[in-house]
mmCIF file of C-alpha atoms and ligand atoms in Angstrom:
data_model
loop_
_atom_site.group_PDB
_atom_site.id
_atom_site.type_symbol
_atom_site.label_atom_id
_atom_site.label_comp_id
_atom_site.label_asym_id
_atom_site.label_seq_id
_atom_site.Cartn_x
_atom_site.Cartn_y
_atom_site.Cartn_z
ATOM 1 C CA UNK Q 7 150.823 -184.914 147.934
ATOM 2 C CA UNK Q 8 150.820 -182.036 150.338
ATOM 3 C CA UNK Q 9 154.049 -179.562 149.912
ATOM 4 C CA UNK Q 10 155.248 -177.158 152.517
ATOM 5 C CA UNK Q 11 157.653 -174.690 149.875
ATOM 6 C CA UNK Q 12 159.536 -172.037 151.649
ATOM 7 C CA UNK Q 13 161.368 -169.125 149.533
ATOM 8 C CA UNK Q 14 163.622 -166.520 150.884
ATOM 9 C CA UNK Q 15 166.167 -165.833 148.253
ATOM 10 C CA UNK Q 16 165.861 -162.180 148.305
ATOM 11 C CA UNK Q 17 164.032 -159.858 150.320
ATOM 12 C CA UNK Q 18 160.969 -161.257 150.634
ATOM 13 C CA UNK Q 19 160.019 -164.389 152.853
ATOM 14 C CA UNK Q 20 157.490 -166.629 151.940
ATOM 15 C CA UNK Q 21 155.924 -170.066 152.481
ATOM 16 C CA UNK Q 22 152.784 -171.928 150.607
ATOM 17 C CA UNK Q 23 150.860 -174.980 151.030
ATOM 18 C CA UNK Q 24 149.999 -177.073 148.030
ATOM 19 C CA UNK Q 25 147.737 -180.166 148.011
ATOM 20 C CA UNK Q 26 147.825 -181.658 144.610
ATOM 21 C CA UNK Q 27 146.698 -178.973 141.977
ATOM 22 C CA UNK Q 28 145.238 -177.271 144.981
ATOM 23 C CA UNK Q 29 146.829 -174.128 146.465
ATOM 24 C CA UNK Q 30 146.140 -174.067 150.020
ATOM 25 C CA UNK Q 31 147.741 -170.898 151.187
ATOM 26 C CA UNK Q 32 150.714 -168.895 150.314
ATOM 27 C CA UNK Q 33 152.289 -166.431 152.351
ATOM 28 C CA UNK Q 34 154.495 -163.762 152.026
ATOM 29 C CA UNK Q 35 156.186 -161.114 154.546
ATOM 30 C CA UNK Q 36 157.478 -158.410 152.582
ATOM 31 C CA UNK Q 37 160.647 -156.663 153.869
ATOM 32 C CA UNK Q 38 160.143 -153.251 151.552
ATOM 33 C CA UNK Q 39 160.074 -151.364 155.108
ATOM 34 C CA UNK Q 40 163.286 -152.360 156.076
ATOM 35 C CA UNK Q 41 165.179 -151.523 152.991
ATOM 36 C CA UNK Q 42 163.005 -148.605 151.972
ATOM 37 C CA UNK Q 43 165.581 -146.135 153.361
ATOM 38 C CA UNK Q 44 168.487 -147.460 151.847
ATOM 39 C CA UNK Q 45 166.792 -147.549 148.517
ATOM 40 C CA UNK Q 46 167.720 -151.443 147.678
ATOM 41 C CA UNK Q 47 168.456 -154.512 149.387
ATOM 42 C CA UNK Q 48 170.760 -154.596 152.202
ATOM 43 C CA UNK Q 49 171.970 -158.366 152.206
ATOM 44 C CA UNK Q 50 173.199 -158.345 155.885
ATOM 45 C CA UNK Q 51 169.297 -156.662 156.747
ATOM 46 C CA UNK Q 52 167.749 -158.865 154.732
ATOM 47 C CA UNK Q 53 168.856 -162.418 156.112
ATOM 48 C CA UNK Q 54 168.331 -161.387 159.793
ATOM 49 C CA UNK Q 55 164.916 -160.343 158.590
ATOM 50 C CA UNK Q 56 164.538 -163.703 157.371
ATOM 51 C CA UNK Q 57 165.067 -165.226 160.728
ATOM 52 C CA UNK Q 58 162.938 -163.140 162.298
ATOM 53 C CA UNK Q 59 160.141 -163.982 159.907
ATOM 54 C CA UNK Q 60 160.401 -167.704 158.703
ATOM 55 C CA UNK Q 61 158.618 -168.883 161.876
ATOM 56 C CA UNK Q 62 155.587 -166.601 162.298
ATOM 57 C CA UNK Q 63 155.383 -167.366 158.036
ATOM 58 C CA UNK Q 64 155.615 -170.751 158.163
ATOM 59 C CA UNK Q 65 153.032 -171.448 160.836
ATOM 60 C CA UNK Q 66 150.565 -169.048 159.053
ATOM 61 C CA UNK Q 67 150.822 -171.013 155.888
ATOM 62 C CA UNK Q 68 150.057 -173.678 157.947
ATOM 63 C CA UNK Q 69 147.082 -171.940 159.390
ATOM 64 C CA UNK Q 70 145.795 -170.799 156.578
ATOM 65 C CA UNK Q 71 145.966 -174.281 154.594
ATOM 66 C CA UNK Q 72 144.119 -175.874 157.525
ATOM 67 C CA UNK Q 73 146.982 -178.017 158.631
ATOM 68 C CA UNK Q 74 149.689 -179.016 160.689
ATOM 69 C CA UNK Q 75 153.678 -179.999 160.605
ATOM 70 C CA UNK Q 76 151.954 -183.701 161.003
ATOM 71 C CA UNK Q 77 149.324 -183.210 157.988
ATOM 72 C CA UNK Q 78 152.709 -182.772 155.062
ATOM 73 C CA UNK Q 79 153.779 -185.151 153.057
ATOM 74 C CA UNK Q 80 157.221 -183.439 151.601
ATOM 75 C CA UNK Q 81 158.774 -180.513 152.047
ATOM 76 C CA UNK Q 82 160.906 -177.889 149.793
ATOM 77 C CA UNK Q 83 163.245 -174.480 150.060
ATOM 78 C CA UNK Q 84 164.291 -172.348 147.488
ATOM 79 C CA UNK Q 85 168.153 -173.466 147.306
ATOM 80 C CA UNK Q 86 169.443 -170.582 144.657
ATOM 81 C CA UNK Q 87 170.344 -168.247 143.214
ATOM 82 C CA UNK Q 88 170.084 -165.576 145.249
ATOM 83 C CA UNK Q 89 171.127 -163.717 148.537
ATOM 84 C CA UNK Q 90 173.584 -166.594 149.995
ATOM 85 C CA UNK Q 91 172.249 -165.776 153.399
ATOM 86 C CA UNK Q 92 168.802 -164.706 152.617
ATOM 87 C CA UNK Q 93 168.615 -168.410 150.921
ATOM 88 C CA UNK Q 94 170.456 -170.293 153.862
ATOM 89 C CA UNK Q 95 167.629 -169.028 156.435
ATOM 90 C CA UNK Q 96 164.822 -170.517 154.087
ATOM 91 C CA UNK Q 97 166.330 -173.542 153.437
ATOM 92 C CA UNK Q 98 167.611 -174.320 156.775
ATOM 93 C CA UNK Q 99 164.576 -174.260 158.211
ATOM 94 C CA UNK Q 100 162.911 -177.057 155.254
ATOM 95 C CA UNK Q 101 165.474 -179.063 155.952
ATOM 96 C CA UNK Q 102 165.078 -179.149 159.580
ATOM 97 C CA UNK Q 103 161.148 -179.600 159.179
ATOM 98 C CA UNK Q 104 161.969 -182.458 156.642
ATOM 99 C CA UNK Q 105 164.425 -184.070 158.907
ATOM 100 C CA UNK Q 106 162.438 -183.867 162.259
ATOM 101 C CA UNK Q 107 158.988 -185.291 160.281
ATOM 102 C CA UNK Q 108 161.499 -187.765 158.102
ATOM 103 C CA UNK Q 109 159.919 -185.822 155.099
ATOM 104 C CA UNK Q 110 161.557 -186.112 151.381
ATOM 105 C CA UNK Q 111 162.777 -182.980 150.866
ATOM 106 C CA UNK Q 112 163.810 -180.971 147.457
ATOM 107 C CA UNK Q 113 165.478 -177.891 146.517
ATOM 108 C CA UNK Q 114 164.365 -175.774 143.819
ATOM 109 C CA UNK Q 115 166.154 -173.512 141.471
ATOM 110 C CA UNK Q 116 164.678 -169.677 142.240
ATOM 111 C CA UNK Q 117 164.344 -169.503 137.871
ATOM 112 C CA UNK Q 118 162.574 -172.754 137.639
ATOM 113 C CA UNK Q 119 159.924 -171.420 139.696
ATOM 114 C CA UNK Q 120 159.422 -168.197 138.000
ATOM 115 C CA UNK Q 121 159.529 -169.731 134.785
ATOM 116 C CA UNK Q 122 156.327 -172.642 135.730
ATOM 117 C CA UNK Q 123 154.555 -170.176 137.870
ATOM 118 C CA UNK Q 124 152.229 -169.281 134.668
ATOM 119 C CA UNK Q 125 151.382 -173.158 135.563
ATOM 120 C CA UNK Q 126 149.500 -172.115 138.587
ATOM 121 C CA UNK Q 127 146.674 -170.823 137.166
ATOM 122 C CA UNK Q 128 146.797 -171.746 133.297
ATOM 123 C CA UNK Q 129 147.435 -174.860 131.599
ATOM 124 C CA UNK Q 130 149.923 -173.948 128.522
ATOM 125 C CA UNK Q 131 151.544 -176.221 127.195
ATOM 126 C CA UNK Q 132 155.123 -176.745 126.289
ATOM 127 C CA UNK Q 133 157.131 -175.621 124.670
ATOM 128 C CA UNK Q 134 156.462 -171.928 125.287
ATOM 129 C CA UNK Q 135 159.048 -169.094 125.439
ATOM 130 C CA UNK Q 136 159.895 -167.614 128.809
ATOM 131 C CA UNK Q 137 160.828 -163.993 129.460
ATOM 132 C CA UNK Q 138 162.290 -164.085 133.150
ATOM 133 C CA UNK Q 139 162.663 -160.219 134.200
ATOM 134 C CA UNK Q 140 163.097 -159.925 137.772
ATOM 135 C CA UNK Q 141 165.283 -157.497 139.967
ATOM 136 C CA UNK Q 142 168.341 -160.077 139.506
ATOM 137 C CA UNK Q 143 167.709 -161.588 136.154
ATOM 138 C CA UNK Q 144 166.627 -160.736 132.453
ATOM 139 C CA UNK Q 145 166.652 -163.503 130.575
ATOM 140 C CA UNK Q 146 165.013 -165.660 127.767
ATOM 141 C CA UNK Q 147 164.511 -169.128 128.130
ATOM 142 C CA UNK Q 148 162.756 -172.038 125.626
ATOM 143 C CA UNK Q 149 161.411 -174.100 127.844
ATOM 144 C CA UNK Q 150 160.335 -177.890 126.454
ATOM 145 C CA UNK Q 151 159.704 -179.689 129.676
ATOM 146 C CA UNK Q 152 160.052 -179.887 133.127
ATOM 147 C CA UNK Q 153 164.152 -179.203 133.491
ATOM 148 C CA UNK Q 154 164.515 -178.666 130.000
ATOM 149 C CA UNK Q 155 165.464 -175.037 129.410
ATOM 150 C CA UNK Q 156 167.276 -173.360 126.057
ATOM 151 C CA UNK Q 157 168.677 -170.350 126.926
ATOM 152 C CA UNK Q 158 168.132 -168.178 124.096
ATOM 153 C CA UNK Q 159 169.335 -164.567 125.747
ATOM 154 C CA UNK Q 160 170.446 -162.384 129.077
ATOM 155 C CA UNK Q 161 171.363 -158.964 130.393
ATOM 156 C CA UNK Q 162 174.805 -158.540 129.765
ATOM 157 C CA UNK Q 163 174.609 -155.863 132.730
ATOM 158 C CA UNK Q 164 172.006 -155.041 134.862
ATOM 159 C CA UNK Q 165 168.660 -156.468 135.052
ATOM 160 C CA UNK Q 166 165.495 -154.930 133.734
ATOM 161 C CA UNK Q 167 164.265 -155.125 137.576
ATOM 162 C CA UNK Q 168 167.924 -153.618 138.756
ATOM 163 C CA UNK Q 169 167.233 -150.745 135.949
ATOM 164 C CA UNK Q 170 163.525 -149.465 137.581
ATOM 165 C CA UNK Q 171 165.066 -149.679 141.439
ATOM 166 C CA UNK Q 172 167.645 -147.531 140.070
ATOM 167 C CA UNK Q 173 165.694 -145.036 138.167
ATOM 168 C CA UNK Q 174 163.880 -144.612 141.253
ATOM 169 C CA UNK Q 175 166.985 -144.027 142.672
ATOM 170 C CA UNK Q 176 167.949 -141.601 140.770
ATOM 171 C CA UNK Q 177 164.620 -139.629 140.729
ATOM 172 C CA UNK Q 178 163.902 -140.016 144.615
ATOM 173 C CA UNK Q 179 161.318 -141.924 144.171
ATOM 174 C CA UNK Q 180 162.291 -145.038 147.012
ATOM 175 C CA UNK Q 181 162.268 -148.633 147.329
ATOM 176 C CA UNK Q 182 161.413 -151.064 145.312
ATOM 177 C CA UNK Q 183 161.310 -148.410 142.165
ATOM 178 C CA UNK Q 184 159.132 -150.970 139.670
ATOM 179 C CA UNK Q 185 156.054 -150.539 141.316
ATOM 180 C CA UNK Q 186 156.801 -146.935 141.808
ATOM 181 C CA UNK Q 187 157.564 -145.811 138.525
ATOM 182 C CA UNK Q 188 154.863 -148.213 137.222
ATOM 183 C CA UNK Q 189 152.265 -145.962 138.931
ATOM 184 C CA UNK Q 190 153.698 -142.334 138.016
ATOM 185 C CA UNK Q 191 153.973 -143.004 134.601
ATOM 186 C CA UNK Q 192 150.042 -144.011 133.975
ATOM 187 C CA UNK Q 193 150.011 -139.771 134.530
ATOM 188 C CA UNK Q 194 152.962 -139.332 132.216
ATOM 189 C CA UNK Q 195 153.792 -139.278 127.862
ATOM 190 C CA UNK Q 196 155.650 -141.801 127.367
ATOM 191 C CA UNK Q 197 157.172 -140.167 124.314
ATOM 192 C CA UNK Q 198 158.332 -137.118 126.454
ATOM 193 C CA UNK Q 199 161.694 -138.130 126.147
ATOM 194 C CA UNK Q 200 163.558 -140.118 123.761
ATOM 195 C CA UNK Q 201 165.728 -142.184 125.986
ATOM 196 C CA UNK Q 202 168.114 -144.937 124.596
ATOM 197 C CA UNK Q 203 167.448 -148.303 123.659
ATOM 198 C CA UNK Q 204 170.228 -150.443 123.430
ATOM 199 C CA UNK Q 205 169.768 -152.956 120.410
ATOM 200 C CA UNK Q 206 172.450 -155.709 120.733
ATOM 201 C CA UNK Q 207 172.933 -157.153 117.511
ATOM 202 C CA UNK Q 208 170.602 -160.144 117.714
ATOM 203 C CA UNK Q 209 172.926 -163.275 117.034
ATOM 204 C CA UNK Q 210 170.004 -165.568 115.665
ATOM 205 C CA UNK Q 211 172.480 -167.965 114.077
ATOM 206 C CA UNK Q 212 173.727 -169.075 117.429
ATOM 207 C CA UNK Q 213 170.363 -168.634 119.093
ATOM 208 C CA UNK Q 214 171.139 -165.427 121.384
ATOM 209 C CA UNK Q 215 169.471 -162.757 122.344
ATOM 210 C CA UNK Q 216 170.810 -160.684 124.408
ATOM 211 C CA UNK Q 217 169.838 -157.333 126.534
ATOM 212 C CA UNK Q 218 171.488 -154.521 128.327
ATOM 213 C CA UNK Q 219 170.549 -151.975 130.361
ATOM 214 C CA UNK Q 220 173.225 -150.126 131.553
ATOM 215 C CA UNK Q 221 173.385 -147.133 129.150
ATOM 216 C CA UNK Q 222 169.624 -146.233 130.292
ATOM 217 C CA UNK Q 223 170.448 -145.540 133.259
ATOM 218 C CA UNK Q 224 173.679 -144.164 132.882
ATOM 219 C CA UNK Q 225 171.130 -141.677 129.916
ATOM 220 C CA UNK Q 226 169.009 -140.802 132.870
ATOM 221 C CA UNK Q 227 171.524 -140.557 135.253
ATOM 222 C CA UNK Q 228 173.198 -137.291 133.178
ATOM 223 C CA UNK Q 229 169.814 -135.993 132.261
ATOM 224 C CA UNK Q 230 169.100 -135.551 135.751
ATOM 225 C CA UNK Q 231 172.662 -134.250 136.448
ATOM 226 C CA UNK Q 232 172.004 -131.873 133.506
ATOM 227 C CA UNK Q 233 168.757 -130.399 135.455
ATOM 228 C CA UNK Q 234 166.554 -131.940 132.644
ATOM 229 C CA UNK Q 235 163.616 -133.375 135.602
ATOM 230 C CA UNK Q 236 162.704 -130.108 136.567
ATOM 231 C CA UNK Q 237 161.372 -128.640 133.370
ATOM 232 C CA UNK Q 238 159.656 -132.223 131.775
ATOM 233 C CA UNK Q 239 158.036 -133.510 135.622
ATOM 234 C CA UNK Q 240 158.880 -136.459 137.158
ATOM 235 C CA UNK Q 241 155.693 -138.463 135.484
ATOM 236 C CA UNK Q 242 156.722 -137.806 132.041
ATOM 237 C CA UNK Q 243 160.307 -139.019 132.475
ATOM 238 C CA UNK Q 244 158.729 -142.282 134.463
ATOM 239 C CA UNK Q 245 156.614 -142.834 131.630
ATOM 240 C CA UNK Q 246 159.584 -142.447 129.022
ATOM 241 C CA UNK Q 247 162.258 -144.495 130.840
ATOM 242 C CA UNK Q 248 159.592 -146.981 131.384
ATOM 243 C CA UNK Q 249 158.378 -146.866 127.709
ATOM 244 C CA UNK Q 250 162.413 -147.756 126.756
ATOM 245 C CA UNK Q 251 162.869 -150.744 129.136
ATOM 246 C CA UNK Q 252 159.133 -152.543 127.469
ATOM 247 C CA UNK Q 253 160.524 -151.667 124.227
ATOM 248 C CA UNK Q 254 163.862 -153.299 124.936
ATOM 249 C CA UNK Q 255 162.403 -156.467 126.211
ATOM 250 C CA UNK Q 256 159.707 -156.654 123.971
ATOM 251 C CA UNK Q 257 161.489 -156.467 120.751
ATOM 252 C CA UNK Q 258 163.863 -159.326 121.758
ATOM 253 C CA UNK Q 259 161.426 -161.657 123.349
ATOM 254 C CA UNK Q 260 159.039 -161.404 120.406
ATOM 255 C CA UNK Q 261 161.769 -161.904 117.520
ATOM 256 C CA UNK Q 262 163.365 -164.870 119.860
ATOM 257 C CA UNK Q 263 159.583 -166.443 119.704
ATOM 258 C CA UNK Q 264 159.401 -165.750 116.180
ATOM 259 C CA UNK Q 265 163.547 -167.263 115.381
ATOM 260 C CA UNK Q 266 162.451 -170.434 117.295
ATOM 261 C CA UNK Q 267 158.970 -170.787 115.994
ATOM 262 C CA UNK Q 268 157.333 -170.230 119.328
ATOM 263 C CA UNK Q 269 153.461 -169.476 119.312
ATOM 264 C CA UNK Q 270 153.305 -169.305 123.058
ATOM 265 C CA UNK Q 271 155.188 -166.466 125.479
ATOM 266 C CA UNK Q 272 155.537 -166.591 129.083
ATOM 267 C CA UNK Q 273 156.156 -163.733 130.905
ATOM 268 C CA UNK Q 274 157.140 -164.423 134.285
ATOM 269 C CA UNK Q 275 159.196 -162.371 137.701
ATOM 270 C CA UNK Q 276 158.697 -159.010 139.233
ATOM 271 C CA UNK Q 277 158.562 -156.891 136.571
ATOM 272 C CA UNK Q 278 155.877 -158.914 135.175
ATOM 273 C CA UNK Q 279 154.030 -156.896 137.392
ATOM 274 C CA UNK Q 280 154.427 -153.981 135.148
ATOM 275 C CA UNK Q 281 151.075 -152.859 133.689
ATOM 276 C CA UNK Q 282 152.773 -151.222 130.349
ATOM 277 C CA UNK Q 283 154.768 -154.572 129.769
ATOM 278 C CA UNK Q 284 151.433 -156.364 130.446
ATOM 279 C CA UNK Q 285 149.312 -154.369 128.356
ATOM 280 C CA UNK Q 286 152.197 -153.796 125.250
ATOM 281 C CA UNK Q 287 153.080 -157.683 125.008
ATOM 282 C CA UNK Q 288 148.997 -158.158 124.994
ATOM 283 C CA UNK Q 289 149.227 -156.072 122.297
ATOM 284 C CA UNK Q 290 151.884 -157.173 120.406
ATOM 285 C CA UNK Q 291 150.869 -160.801 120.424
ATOM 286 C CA UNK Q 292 147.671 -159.805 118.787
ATOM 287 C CA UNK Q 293 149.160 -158.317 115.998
ATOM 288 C CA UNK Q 294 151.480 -161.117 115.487
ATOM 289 C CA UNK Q 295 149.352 -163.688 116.353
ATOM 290 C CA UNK Q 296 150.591 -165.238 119.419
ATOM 291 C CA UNK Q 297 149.184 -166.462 122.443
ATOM 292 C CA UNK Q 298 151.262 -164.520 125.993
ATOM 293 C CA UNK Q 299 150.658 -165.417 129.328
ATOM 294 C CA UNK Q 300 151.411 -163.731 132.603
ATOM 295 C CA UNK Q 301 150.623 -164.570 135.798
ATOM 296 C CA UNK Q 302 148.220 -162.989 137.919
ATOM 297 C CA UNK Q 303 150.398 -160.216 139.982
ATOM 298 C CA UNK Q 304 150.974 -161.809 143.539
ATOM 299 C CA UNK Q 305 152.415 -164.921 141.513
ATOM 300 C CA UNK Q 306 154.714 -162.300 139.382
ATOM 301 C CA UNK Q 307 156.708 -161.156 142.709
ATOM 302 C CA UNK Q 308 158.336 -163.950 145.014
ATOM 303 C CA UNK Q 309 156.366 -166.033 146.550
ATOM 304 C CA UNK Q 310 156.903 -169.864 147.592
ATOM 305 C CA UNK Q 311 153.524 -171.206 145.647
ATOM 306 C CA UNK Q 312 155.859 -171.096 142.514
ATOM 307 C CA UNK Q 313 158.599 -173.238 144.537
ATOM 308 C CA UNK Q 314 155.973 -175.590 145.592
ATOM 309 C CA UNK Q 315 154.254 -176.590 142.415
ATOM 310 C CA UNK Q 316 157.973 -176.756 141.000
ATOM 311 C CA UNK Q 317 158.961 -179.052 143.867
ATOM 312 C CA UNK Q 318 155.167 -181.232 142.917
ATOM 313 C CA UNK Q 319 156.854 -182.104 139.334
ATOM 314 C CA UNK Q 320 160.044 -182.781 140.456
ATOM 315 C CA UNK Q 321 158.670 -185.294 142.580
ATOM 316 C CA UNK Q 322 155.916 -186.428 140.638
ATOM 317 C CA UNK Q 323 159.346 -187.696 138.581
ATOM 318 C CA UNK Q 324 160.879 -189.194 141.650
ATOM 319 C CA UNK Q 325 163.536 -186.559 142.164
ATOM 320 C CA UNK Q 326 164.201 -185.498 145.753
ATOM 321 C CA UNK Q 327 167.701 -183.990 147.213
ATOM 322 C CA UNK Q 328 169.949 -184.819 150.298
ATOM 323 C CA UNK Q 329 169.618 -183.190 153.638
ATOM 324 C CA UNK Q 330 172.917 -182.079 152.902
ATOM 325 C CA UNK Q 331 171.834 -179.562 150.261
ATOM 326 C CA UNK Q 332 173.910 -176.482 150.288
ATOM 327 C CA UNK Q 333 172.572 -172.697 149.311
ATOM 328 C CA UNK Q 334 174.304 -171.647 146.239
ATOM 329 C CA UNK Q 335 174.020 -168.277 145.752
ATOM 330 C CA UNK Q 336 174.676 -168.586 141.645
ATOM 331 C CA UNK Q 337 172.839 -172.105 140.801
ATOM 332 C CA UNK Q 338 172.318 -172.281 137.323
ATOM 333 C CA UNK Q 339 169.213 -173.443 135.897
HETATM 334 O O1 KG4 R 428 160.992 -161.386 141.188
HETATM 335 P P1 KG4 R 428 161.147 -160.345 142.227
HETATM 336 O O2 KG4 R 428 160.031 -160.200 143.245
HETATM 337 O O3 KG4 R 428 162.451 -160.490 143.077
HETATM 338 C C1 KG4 R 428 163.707 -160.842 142.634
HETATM 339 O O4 KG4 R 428 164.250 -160.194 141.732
HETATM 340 O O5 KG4 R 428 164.221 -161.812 143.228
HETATM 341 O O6 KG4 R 428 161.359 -158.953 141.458
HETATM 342 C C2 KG4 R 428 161.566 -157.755 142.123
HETATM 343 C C3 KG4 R 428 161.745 -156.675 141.065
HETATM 344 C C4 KG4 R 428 162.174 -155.338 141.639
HETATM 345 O O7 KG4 R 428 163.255 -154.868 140.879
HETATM 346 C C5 KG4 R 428 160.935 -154.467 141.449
HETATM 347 O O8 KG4 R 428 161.240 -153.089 141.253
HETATM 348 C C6 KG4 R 428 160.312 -155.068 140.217
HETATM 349 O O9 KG4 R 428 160.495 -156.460 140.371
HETATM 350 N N1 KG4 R 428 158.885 -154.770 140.098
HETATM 351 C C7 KG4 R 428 158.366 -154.052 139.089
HETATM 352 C C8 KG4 R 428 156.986 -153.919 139.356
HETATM 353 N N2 KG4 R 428 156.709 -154.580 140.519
HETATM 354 C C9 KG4 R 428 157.885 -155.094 140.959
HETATM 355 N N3 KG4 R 428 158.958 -153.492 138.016
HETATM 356 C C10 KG4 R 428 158.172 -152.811 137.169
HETATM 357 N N4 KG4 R 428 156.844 -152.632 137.353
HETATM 358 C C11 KG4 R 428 156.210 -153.161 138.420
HETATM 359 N N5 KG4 R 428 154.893 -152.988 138.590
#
């Protein structure tokens, strides 16, 4: 089966070709430029962005998979969560594909994708436990099966994502701050500065683990109102603030996997990226004698190869969804 997936939940629009197990192509147009300035997303920005990109995107998927509209046999759209009209460009334009080639058509929840993304390039089996840490989401998910998701934990505030962009925010740094900060701190001492790290009391009776971020950044927000940059440099305080956000989701994700019994951990979303969250859970699962897995770093950020081999098992089980599918900007998983 040949999918055409198109994602554009947030800022970034994408589309992939998958043929089978085979990825043909997958595409993405970033929009960082346009939001640089602003120093985060600007929704209204974002979705005419969209439009302006979902047609030159598309037909280079296309290109580069070494087919046509005529060579798919399905087609799917990221339908949520997400920007509401970010989303409605991507999906608007499967559904018109789909319903102009009479093509079954499927929309996929933004999570699911992240969370089976790992899938693309490993086999692991189920069940494995699934950090999702993106720029709108920090959560912890068991996942048994296809569509069969525990959720064991979630930011009670901001995301771990939200907390970098912020940070970078804060320290001038621009847009998107993950990547950013990610970079300065391989210069800086992570033990520099003894930020906060807010420990939740973990509730494994009733299965939750929760995080928050909010007093980090509201800790580095004073110290730079309190002049404290200038005198400890800009890498060391990357590296520190960095240091307390691995720490946060680390601890949690590895005492979740160890409550539930879980010998596998998937790591999956944007701040997956993150080469001290990489290298720390690595670390970490040595010691403790788990297996992690994260994917490889242009399957971390958004991209529509994750939609598309999400859409594959959906309709491997027979599952497809009405041309009447509506974006919903807060679809659960
Ligand atoms: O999953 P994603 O591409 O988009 C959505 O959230 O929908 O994640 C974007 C987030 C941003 O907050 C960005 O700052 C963060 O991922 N990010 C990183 C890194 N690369 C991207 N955070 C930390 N370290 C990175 N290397």
């Amino acid at each position: 089966m040949r999918i055409l997936a198109i994602e554009s939940s947030c800022d970034d629009t994408a589309a992939a070709v998958l043929d089978g197990t085979e990825l043909r192509s997958s595409i993405v147009a970033s929009q960082d430029d346009v939001h640089h300035r602003f120093g985060g997303v600007v929704p209204e920005l974002a979705s005419r962005s969209h439009i302006r990109a979902i047609v030159p995107v598309v037909r280079r998927a296309l290109e580069a998979a070494g087919t046509t509209l005529e060579g798919l046999d399905a087609v799917a759209a990221t339908s949520g969560p997400g920007l509401v009209g970010s989303l409605l460009v991507g999906l608007s334009a499967a559904k018109a594909i789909a319903m102009a080639r009479a093509l079954p058509f499927i929309g996929i929840n933004h999570h699911e994708g992240h969370l089976l993304s790992i899938l693309l390039e490993r086999q692991v089996e189920f069940p494995y436990l699934a950090l999702l840490v993106s720029g709108g989401d920090t959560s912890l998910y068991l996942a048994r099966g296809l569509g069969d998701y525990e959720l064991l934990g979630a930011t009670r505030d901001d995301a771990a994502g939200e907390a970098f962009d912020k940070a970078a925010k804060i320290l001038g740094l621009g847009y998107p701050g993950g990547r950013v900060i990610d970079r300065l701190s391989t210069e800086g001492d992570p033990t520099a500065v003894r930020f906060p790290r807010a420990r939740l009391k973990q509730r494994p009776k009733t299965r939750r683990f929760d995080f928050s971020f909010s007093g980090l950044k509201t800790a580095l927000w004073q110290f730079s109102e309190e002049g404290g940059v200038g005198d400890i440099g800009l890498a060391n305080i990357a590296a520190s603030y960095q240091e307390a956000i691995v720490d946060m989701l680390l601890e949690n994700t590895f005492a979740a996997a160890d409550h539930v019994g879980c010998t596998r951990i998937v790591i999956a979303g944007g701040v997956s990226a993150n080469s001290r969250l990489r290298n720390r859970a690595a670390e970490t699962a040595r010691q403790v004698g788990v297996d992690t897995f994260v994917p490889s770093l242009r399957f971390c950020t958004d991209n529509a190869a994750m939609i598309a081999l999400a859409a594959r098992e959906r309709f491997a089980r027979g599952e497809s969804s009405p041309l009447s599918l509506n974006a919903d900007a807060a679809l659960e998983l």
